[in-house]
Amino acid sequence: MDGGTHVSGEQGGHLTVATEQADYLLHPGNHTVTSRFSAETVESVDTVVLENGTKPFDGLTLDWFREQEQYRELVDRCRDVETPITVVDVPYPGPDTRLYLSEIAAIGMPCAAGILGVLHGHTALGVLALPALAFSLGGNRHSAGMNRAAGYLQLSDAYTWSGFRSAVAAEKLETRVVPQLIDDGVERPTVLVDYGAGHLDIGPYLQHPRLRCHVIRMHRSVRHVDDGLLSQVCTFRFAEDEMENTVQTATF
């Protein structure tokens, strides 16, 4: 894929990941910065995968994605070239405030303990700061090599809901989205994933199925997870008619 599909325009630091059945382009997005891709890039992929985070599947609309700063231009670009949009996330459970505080605590408390340990001469405890460091390490201003390293370091976040979401995203892409594209006649699908930079671990999870399945099983054993969310995929398909682009939404 390095010699084929590429991100053009203002994007940088993207990763290319190849599995047995598909090629993936992972962009380390920023939720407060608009992702910009050329029409050629968006038209060259078979689907664009967006992150919905806290938004339940039954409330997803293209207008909601367009209201997100990260996606406001990408949605229109997909519409213009009729590239489907796919959603494979596992939305956070519970109220937004509680879930954010819980996620911050899950990463921040070990980080604080690690820093305090180092300051008091227990350097080995510094490893506790790794999940927080890894989560914030990636970005589109960094090199592809640095972002690839960040993706593997972010595997240390596997115990958080964020890490769980990355593992589920990879599982759905490989076992549901790509097989569906192949059934639709795409010989070897190319998938553009525009998540936040804290989800570069999707790359390693795509390439290591046993690892992602282990993480998913671990979370299912300790959390209440709706089994339907572990298989649900939402697609937005565009079609040109005489008057305007129409949208068809489907789950499979």
Short mmCIF file of C-alpha atoms in Angstrom, two decimals:
data_model
loop_
_atom_site.label_atom_id
_atom_site.label_comp_id
_atom_site.label_asym_id
_atom_site.label_seq_id
_atom_site.Cartn_x
_atom_site.Cartn_y
_atom_site.Cartn_z
CA MET A 1 0.00 0.00 0.00
CA ASP A 2 2.94 2.37 0.53
CA GLY A 3 3.23 2.67 -3.22
CA GLY A 4 -0.51 3.03 -3.84
CA THR A 5 -3.10 4.98 -1.91
CA HIS A 6 -1.68 7.94 -0.06
CA VAL A 7 -2.92 10.90 1.92
CA SER A 8 -2.49 14.15 0.08
CA GLY A 9 -3.09 17.70 1.16
CA GLU A 10 -2.49 18.79 4.75
CA GLN A 11 -2.40 15.39 6.43
CA GLY A 12 0.75 13.81 7.83
CA GLY A 13 2.00 10.98 10.00
CA HIS A 14 -0.48 8.48 8.61
CA LEU A 15 0.20 4.76 8.82
CA THR A 16 -0.33 2.08 6.24
CA VAL A 17 -1.22 -1.38 7.53
CA ALA A 18 -1.64 -4.48 5.40
CA THR A 19 -3.46 -7.64 6.48
CA GLU A 20 -4.13 -10.79 4.48
CA GLN A 21 -7.33 -9.41 3.00
CA ALA A 22 -7.12 -5.59 3.01
CA ASP A 23 -5.00 -2.44 3.13
CA TYR A 24 -5.64 0.20 5.76
CA LEU A 25 -4.64 3.82 5.98
CA LEU A 26 -4.75 5.08 9.58
CA HIS A 27 -4.82 8.82 10.07
CA PRO A 28 -3.94 10.17 13.56
CA GLY A 29 -6.71 12.75 13.76
CA ASN A 30 -7.45 15.49 16.28
CA HIS A 31 -11.02 15.99 17.47
CA THR A 32 -10.57 19.78 17.54
CA VAL A 33 -8.89 20.08 14.13
CA THR A 34 -10.58 19.52 10.76
CA SER A 35 -9.24 16.51 8.86
CA ARG A 36 -8.53 17.44 5.27
CA PHE A 37 -8.12 14.94 2.46
CA SER A 38 -8.05 15.47 -1.27
CA ALA A 39 -10.91 14.22 -3.41
CA GLU A 40 -8.43 11.85 -5.07
CA THR A 41 -7.55 10.23 -1.74
CA VAL A 42 -11.14 9.79 -0.61
CA GLU A 43 -12.22 8.48 -4.01
CA SER A 44 -9.37 5.97 -4.08
CA VAL A 45 -10.50 4.13 -0.92
CA ASP A 46 -13.46 1.78 -0.62
CA THR A 47 -14.81 3.20 2.64
CA VAL A 48 -13.96 5.84 5.24
CA VAL A 49 -14.25 4.84 8.91
CA LEU A 50 -15.20 7.52 11.46
CA GLU A 51 -15.18 7.52 15.27
CA ASN A 52 -18.42 8.22 17.12
CA GLY A 53 -17.06 7.97 20.69
CA THR A 54 -20.00 8.81 22.95
CA LYS A 55 -22.78 8.79 20.37
CA PRO A 56 -25.02 5.68 20.36
CA PHE A 57 -25.58 3.95 17.02
CA ASP A 58 -29.29 4.68 17.01
CA GLY A 59 -28.57 8.44 17.10
CA LEU A 60 -25.97 8.54 14.33
CA THR A 61 -26.62 10.79 11.36
CA LEU A 62 -24.40 12.43 8.79
CA ASP A 63 -25.45 15.79 10.21
CA TRP A 64 -24.08 14.75 13.61
CA PHE A 65 -20.74 13.81 12.08
CA ARG A 66 -20.69 17.06 10.13
CA GLU A 67 -21.12 18.96 13.41
CA GLN A 68 -17.86 17.43 14.70
CA GLU A 69 -14.91 19.70 13.91
CA GLN A 70 -12.75 16.74 12.85
CA TYR A 71 -15.24 15.46 10.27
CA ARG A 72 -17.11 18.51 8.96
CA GLU A 73 -15.21 18.54 5.64
CA LEU A 74 -14.55 14.82 5.31
CA VAL A 75 -18.25 13.94 5.33
CA ASP A 76 -18.90 16.34 2.44
CA ARG A 77 -15.86 14.99 0.59
CA CYS A 78 -17.24 11.46 0.90
CA ARG A 79 -20.60 12.66 -0.36
CA ASP A 80 -19.02 14.41 -3.35
CA VAL A 81 -17.17 11.29 -4.56
CA GLU A 82 -19.77 8.79 -3.24
CA THR A 83 -17.37 6.94 -0.91
CA PRO A 84 -19.31 5.11 1.84
CA ILE A 85 -18.83 6.06 5.49
CA THR A 86 -18.57 3.23 8.01
CA VAL A 87 -18.90 3.26 11.80
CA VAL A 88 -17.49 0.37 13.86
CA ASP A 89 -17.04 1.98 17.28
CA VAL A 90 -18.31 0.78 20.67
CA PRO A 91 -19.85 3.89 22.22
CA TYR A 92 -18.97 4.62 25.82
CA PRO A 93 -21.65 3.54 28.28
CA GLY A 94 -23.22 5.98 30.72
CA PRO A 95 -23.24 9.77 31.01
CA ASP A 96 -20.45 11.66 29.27
CA THR A 97 -19.06 13.34 32.40
CA ARG A 98 -18.76 10.07 34.31
CA LEU A 99 -17.14 8.19 31.48
CA TYR A 100 -14.55 10.90 30.83
CA LEU A 101 -13.64 11.09 34.51
CA SER A 102 -13.39 7.31 34.64
CA GLU A 103 -11.11 7.18 31.59
CA ILE A 104 -8.91 9.99 32.91
CA ALA A 105 -8.62 8.22 36.25
CA ALA A 106 -7.78 4.88 34.59
CA ILE A 107 -4.80 6.45 32.83
CA GLY A 108 -3.98 9.41 35.07
CA MET A 109 -3.77 7.70 38.45
CA PRO A 110 -1.13 5.13 37.38
CA CYS A 111 0.75 7.95 35.65
CA ALA A 112 0.78 10.03 38.83
CA ALA A 113 1.92 7.01 40.85
CA GLY A 114 4.71 6.35 38.35
CA ILE A 115 5.96 9.94 38.47
CA LEU A 116 5.90 9.99 42.26
CA GLY A 117 7.74 6.69 42.34
CA VAL A 118 10.52 8.04 40.11
CA LEU A 119 10.78 11.21 42.18
CA HIS A 120 11.25 9.08 45.30
CA GLY A 121 13.95 6.95 43.73
CA HIS A 122 11.85 3.98 42.59
CA THR A 123 12.64 4.28 38.89
CA ALA A 124 10.97 0.98 38.00
CA LEU A 125 7.61 2.52 38.85
CA GLY A 126 8.06 4.90 35.93
CA VAL A 127 6.52 2.21 33.71
CA LEU A 128 3.15 3.13 35.24
CA ALA A 129 3.30 6.39 33.31
CA LEU A 130 3.56 4.58 29.97
CA PRO A 131 -0.19 4.31 29.16
CA ALA A 132 -0.72 8.07 29.59
CA LEU A 133 2.41 8.87 27.60
CA ALA A 134 1.48 6.46 24.82
CA PHE A 135 -2.07 7.81 24.55
CA SER A 136 -0.79 11.34 23.94
CA LEU A 137 2.22 10.42 21.80
CA GLY A 138 0.69 10.13 18.33
CA GLY A 139 -0.26 12.98 16.03
CA ASN A 140 -0.37 14.13 12.42
CA ARG A 141 2.64 16.38 12.98
CA HIS A 142 4.77 13.35 13.79
CA SER A 143 6.52 11.01 11.40
CA ALA A 144 4.93 7.74 10.32
CA GLY A 145 7.68 5.89 12.20
CA MET A 146 6.94 7.71 15.43
CA ASN A 147 3.21 7.10 15.06
CA ARG A 148 3.82 3.41 14.36
CA ALA A 149 5.83 3.21 17.59
CA ALA A 150 3.06 5.10 19.38
CA GLY A 151 0.53 2.54 18.16
CA TYR A 152 2.45 -0.31 19.76
CA LEU A 153 3.03 1.68 22.94
CA GLN A 154 -0.71 2.35 23.11
CA LEU A 155 -1.25 -1.37 23.57
CA SER A 156 -0.43 -0.58 27.19
CA ASP A 157 -3.88 1.09 27.28
CA ALA A 158 -5.55 -2.27 26.69
CA TYR A 159 -7.15 -2.22 30.15
CA THR A 160 -9.02 1.05 29.40
CA TRP A 161 -12.28 1.48 27.50
CA SER A 162 -10.29 3.36 24.86
CA GLY A 163 -8.07 0.32 24.27
CA PHE A 164 -11.14 -1.92 24.19
CA ARG A 165 -12.71 0.30 21.51
CA SER A 166 -9.56 0.06 19.38
CA ALA A 167 -9.54 -3.74 19.63
CA VAL A 168 -13.24 -3.96 18.72
CA ALA A 169 -12.77 -1.58 15.79
CA ALA A 170 -10.01 -3.78 14.39
CA GLU A 171 -12.09 -6.92 14.90
CA LYS A 172 -15.15 -5.45 13.14
CA LEU A 173 -13.05 -4.15 10.26
CA GLU A 174 -11.40 -7.51 9.62
CA THR A 175 -14.38 -9.78 10.26
CA ARG A 176 -17.37 -7.72 9.09
CA VAL A 177 -16.53 -4.63 7.04
CA VAL A 178 -13.83 -6.03 4.76
CA PRO A 179 -15.63 -9.35 4.11
CA GLN A 180 -18.74 -7.34 3.17
CA LEU A 181 -16.72 -5.22 0.74
CA ILE A 182 -15.25 -8.39 -0.78
CA ASP A 183 -18.75 -9.85 -1.12
CA ASP A 184 -19.72 -6.63 -2.93
CA GLY A 185 -17.02 -7.31 -5.51
CA VAL A 186 -13.99 -5.39 -4.19
CA GLU A 187 -10.98 -7.62 -4.84
CA ARG A 188 -8.71 -6.18 -2.13
CA PRO A 189 -10.36 -3.38 -0.14
CA THR A 190 -8.58 -0.20 0.90
CA VAL A 191 -9.95 1.38 4.07
CA LEU A 192 -9.26 4.88 5.41
CA VAL A 193 -9.63 5.14 9.21
CA ASP A 194 -9.80 8.66 10.64
CA TYR A 195 -9.90 8.24 14.43
CA GLY A 196 -8.24 10.32 17.12
CA ALA A 197 -4.47 9.90 17.49
CA GLY A 198 -5.05 8.02 20.74
CA HIS A 199 -6.28 5.05 18.69
CA LEU A 200 -3.19 4.26 16.65
CA ASP A 201 -3.24 0.91 18.44
CA ILE A 202 -5.87 -0.09 15.87
CA GLY A 203 -2.86 -0.79 13.62
CA PRO A 204 -1.27 -3.48 15.81
CA TYR A 205 -4.68 -4.90 16.63
CA LEU A 206 -5.40 -5.32 12.91
CA GLN A 207 -2.20 -7.30 12.48
CA HIS A 208 -2.50 -9.39 15.65
CA PRO A 209 -5.99 -10.98 15.77
CA ARG A 210 -5.26 -13.19 18.77
CA LEU A 211 -4.22 -10.14 20.78
CA ARG A 212 -7.33 -8.13 19.97
CA CYS A 213 -9.57 -11.11 20.74
CA HIS A 214 -7.85 -11.53 24.10
CA VAL A 215 -8.44 -7.85 24.94
CA ILE A 216 -12.11 -8.11 23.94
CA ARG A 217 -12.60 -11.23 26.06
CA MET A 218 -10.88 -9.55 29.01
CA HIS A 219 -13.25 -6.59 28.91
CA ARG A 220 -16.33 -8.76 28.44
CA SER A 221 -15.39 -10.65 31.60
CA VAL A 222 -15.24 -7.53 33.78
CA ARG A 223 -17.64 -5.04 32.13
CA HIS A 224 -21.27 -5.02 31.12
CA VAL A 225 -21.03 -4.87 27.34
CA ASP A 226 -24.03 -5.14 25.02
CA ASP A 227 -23.18 -8.07 22.74
CA GLY A 228 -24.97 -6.32 19.90
CA LEU A 229 -22.46 -3.49 19.98
CA LEU A 230 -19.64 -5.98 19.44
CA SER A 231 -20.99 -6.88 16.01
CA GLN A 232 -22.96 -3.83 14.89
CA VAL A 233 -21.69 -1.84 11.93
CA CYS A 234 -23.32 1.24 10.48
CA THR A 235 -22.81 2.34 6.87
CA PHE A 236 -23.83 5.50 5.05
CA ARG A 237 -24.00 5.00 1.29
CA PHE A 238 -24.34 7.82 -1.22
CA ALA A 239 -26.12 7.68 -4.55
CA GLU A 240 -26.51 10.35 -7.20
CA ASP A 241 -30.02 11.06 -8.45
CA GLU A 242 -31.38 13.85 -10.62
CA MET A 243 -31.88 16.28 -7.76
CA GLU A 244 -29.36 15.60 -5.01
CA ASN A 245 -27.24 13.03 -3.25
CA THR A 246 -29.36 10.70 -1.16
CA VAL A 247 -28.18 8.72 1.83
CA GLN A 248 -28.96 5.16 2.74
CA THR A 249 -28.13 3.96 6.24
CA ALA A 250 -27.81 0.27 7.02
CA THR A 251 -26.48 -1.98 9.71
CA PHE A 252 -25.23 -5.51 9.18
#
